[in-house]
Coordinates of C-alpha atoms in Angstrom, one line a residue:
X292 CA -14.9 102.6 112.9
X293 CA -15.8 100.0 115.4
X294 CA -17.9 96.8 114.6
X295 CA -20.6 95.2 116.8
X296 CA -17.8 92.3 118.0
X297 CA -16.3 95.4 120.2
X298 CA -19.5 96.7 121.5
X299 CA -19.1 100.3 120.0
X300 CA -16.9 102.6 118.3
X301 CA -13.2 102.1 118.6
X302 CA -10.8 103.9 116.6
X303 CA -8.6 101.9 114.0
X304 CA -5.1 102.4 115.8
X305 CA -6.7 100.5 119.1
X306 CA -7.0 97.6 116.7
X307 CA -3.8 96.7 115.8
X308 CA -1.8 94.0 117.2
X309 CA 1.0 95.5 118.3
X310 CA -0.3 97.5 121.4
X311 CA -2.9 95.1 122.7
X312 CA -0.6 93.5 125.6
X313 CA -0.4 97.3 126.6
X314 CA -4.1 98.1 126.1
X315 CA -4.7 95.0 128.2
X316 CA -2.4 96.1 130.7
X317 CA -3.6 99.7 131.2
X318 CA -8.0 98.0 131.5
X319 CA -6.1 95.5 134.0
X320 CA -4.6 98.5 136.0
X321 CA -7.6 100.5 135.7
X322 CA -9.8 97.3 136.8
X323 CA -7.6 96.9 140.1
X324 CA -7.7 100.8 140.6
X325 CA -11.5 100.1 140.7
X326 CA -11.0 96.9 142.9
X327 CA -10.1 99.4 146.0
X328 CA -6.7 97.3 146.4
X329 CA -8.0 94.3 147.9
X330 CA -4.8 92.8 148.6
X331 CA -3.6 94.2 151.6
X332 CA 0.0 95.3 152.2
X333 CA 1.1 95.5 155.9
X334 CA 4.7 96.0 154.7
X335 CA 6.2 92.5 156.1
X336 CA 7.9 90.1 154.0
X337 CA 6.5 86.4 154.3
X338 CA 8.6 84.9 157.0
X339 CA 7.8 88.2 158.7
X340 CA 3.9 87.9 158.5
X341 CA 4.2 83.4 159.4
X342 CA 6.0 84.8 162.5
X343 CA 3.3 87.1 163.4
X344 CA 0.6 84.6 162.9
X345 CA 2.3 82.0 164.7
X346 CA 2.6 84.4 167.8
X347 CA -0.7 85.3 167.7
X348 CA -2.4 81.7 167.3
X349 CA -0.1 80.1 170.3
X350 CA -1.3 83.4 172.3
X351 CA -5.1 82.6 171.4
X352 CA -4.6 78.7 172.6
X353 CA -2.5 79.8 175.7
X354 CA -5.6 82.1 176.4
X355 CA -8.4 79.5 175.2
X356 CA -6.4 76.6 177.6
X357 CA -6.3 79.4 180.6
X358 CA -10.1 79.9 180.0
X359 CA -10.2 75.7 179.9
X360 CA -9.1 75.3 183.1
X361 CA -10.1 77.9 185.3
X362 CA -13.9 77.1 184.2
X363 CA -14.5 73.0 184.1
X364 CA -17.7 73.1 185.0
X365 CA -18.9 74.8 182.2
X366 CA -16.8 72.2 179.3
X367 CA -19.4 70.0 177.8
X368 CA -19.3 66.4 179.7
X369 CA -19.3 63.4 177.6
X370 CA -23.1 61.7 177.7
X371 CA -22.5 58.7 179.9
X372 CA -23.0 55.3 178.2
X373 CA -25.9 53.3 179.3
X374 CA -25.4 50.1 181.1
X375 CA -26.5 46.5 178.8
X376 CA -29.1 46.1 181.4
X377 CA -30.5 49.7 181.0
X378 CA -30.5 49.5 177.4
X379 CA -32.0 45.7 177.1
X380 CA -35.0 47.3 179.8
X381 CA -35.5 50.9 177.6
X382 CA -35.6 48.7 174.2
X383 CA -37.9 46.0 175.5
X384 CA -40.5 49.0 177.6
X385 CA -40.8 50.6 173.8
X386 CA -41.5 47.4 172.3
X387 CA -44.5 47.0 174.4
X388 CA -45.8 50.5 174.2
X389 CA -45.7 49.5 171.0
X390 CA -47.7 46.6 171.4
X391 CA -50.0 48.2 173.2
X392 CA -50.5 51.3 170.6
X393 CA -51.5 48.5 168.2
X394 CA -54.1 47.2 169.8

């Protein structure tokens, strides 16, 4: 007999203490088996897989500084910095169009 706390009918032996850590561990297996094995397993050990990566990064920034260099024109330039003059003349022809728009 099951009660409403286990959402249905369970037989008594699935109750008892002493085989929950292994009904645990088979829903856990069955929950993983239903996962679709998202950890993936390409068969290297850790220092293995760090050396891969590592190859393949310093090949992506050898590629990305290749691309740099061969194609300046096209690198975002830095906004050039207005002179004090320039700024003192843009600042003070806003204040009087604001003025103006006032009036």
């Amino acid at each position: 007999f099951g009660g409403s706390r286990t959402g249905g009918w369970l037989p008594c032996a699935a109750m008892t203490r002493g085989n929950q850590r292994d009904v645990d561990r088979q829903r856990a297996a069955n929950r993983a088996a239903r996962a679709g094995g998202s950890k993936k397993d390409d068969g290297l050990t850790p220092q293995q897989r760090n050396e891969r990566d590592a190859k393949a990064m310093a090949e992506k920034l050898a590629k990305k500084k290749a691309a740099a260099g061969a194609q300046p024109s096209e690198a975002k330039a830095a906004p050039k910095a207005k002179k004090a003059s320039e700024t003192k003349d843009d600042v003070s022809a806003l204040l009087s169009e604001g003025l103006k728009k006032k009036k």
